[in-house]
Amino acid sequence: MLVLESLPKSTYSLASANATAARIGSASVLDSSTTPGLNSGYWAVVHDTYFSSKSAATAWCSSHSRSVGGACYPRRIG
């Protein structure tokens, strides 16, 4: 899973998180409080594509001008 944005639930509604995912494209929203492997309290905007390796996921971040380890990071969930 590739997290593209982590939006605090205290600041963002589910509707605004979904709007962010729609602007990015090929993304969906997860509730991090109900998703093992993610810190709770966020709407996690995640890329819908499966990446075969961590390096493939981080390469996607770099090629789309997203800070690797900042707003864009691979995470194994589940």
mmCIF file of C-alpha atoms in Angstrom:
data_model
loop_
_atom_site.group_PDB
_atom_site.id
_atom_site.type_symbol
_atom_site.label_atom_id
_atom_site.label_comp_id
_atom_site.label_asym_id
_atom_site.label_seq_id
_atom_site.Cartn_x
_atom_site.Cartn_y
_atom_site.Cartn_z
ATOM 1 C CA MET A 1 0.000 0.000 0.000
ATOM 2 C CA LEU A 2 1.253 3.464 -0.821
ATOM 3 C CA VAL A 3 -0.011 6.252 1.422
ATOM 4 C CA LEU A 4 -0.169 9.534 -0.465
ATOM 5 C CA GLU A 5 -1.638 11.778 2.233
ATOM 6 C CA SER A 6 -2.430 11.394 5.931
ATOM 7 C CA LEU A 7 -5.206 13.807 6.817
ATOM 8 C CA PRO A 8 -6.012 14.292 10.532
ATOM 9 C CA LYS A 9 -9.611 13.324 11.243
ATOM 10 C CA SER A 10 -9.801 16.207 13.722
ATOM 11 C CA THR A 11 -9.326 18.648 10.830
ATOM 12 C CA TYR A 12 -10.685 16.867 7.737
ATOM 13 C CA SER A 13 -14.057 15.259 7.109
ATOM 14 C CA LEU A 14 -14.445 12.034 5.167
ATOM 15 C CA ALA A 15 -15.957 14.092 2.331
ATOM 16 C CA SER A 16 -12.881 16.324 2.114
ATOM 17 C CA ALA A 17 -10.580 13.284 2.233
ATOM 18 C CA ASN A 18 -12.558 11.724 -0.630
ATOM 19 C CA ALA A 19 -12.247 14.991 -2.567
ATOM 20 C CA THR A 20 -8.473 14.863 -2.089
ATOM 21 C CA ALA A 21 -8.415 11.267 -3.368
ATOM 22 C CA ALA A 22 -10.487 12.296 -6.405
ATOM 23 C CA ARG A 23 -8.070 15.148 -7.217
ATOM 24 C CA ILE A 24 -5.116 12.755 -7.047
ATOM 25 C CA GLY A 25 -6.836 10.062 -9.118
ATOM 26 C CA SER A 26 -6.324 6.299 -8.716
ATOM 27 C CA ALA A 27 -6.668 6.787 -4.971
ATOM 28 C CA SER A 28 -9.092 5.871 -2.221
ATOM 29 C CA VAL A 29 -9.517 6.684 1.471
ATOM 30 C CA LEU A 30 -8.980 4.398 4.464
ATOM 31 C CA ASP A 31 -9.821 5.101 8.091
ATOM 32 C CA SER A 32 -6.457 4.596 9.759
ATOM 33 C CA SER A 33 -8.164 3.911 13.098
ATOM 34 C CA THR A 34 -9.608 0.680 11.666
ATOM 35 C CA THR A 35 -6.644 -0.325 9.503
ATOM 36 C CA PRO A 36 -3.855 -2.343 11.160
ATOM 37 C CA GLY A 37 -0.414 -0.989 10.319
ATOM 38 C CA LEU A 38 -1.430 2.680 10.211
ATOM 39 C CA ASN A 39 -1.395 5.260 13.002
ATOM 40 C CA SER A 40 -4.939 5.946 14.156
ATOM 41 C CA GLY A 41 -6.708 9.268 13.842
ATOM 42 C CA TYR A 42 -6.210 9.898 10.119
ATOM 43 C CA TRP A 43 -7.921 9.568 6.791
ATOM 44 C CA ALA A 44 -5.237 7.798 4.760
ATOM 45 C CA VAL A 45 -5.410 8.608 1.058
ATOM 46 C CA VAL A 46 -3.868 5.566 -0.598
ATOM 47 C CA HIS A 47 -2.861 4.708 -4.147
ATOM 48 C CA ASP A 48 -5.082 1.998 -5.655
ATOM 49 C CA THR A 49 -2.217 0.265 -7.473
ATOM 50 C CA TYR A 50 -0.404 -2.734 -6.002
ATOM 51 C CA PHE A 51 3.375 -2.250 -6.036
ATOM 52 C CA SER A 52 5.591 -5.328 -6.209
ATOM 53 C CA SER A 53 8.276 -3.843 -3.956
ATOM 54 C CA LYS A 54 9.022 -0.968 -1.617
ATOM 55 C CA SER A 55 11.454 0.479 -4.165
ATOM 56 C CA ALA A 56 8.748 0.472 -6.866
ATOM 57 C CA ALA A 57 6.402 2.354 -4.528
ATOM 58 C CA THR A 58 8.991 4.943 -3.531
ATOM 59 C CA ALA A 59 9.945 5.398 -7.187
ATOM 60 C CA TRP A 60 6.303 6.314 -7.888
ATOM 61 C CA CYS A 61 6.476 8.965 -5.139
ATOM 62 C CA SER A 62 9.630 10.477 -6.584
ATOM 63 C CA SER A 63 8.348 10.449 -10.163
ATOM 64 C CA HIS A 64 5.220 12.348 -9.060
ATOM 65 C CA SER A 65 7.104 15.019 -7.079
ATOM 66 C CA ARG A 66 5.997 13.688 -3.702
ATOM 67 C CA SER A 67 8.367 13.646 -0.764
ATOM 68 C CA VAL A 68 9.292 10.033 0.035
ATOM 69 C CA GLY A 69 8.872 9.409 3.742
ATOM 70 C CA GLY A 70 6.941 12.645 4.144
ATOM 71 C CA ALA A 71 3.510 12.734 2.576
ATOM 72 C CA CYS A 72 4.195 9.673 0.427
ATOM 73 C CA TYR A 73 5.302 6.406 1.987
ATOM 74 C CA PRO A 74 4.854 2.688 1.421
ATOM 75 C CA ARG A 75 3.195 0.800 4.243
ATOM 76 C CA ARG A 76 2.299 -2.855 4.662
ATOM 77 C CA ILE A 77 -1.173 -3.031 6.140
ATOM 78 C CA GLY A 78 -3.529 -5.737 7.223
#
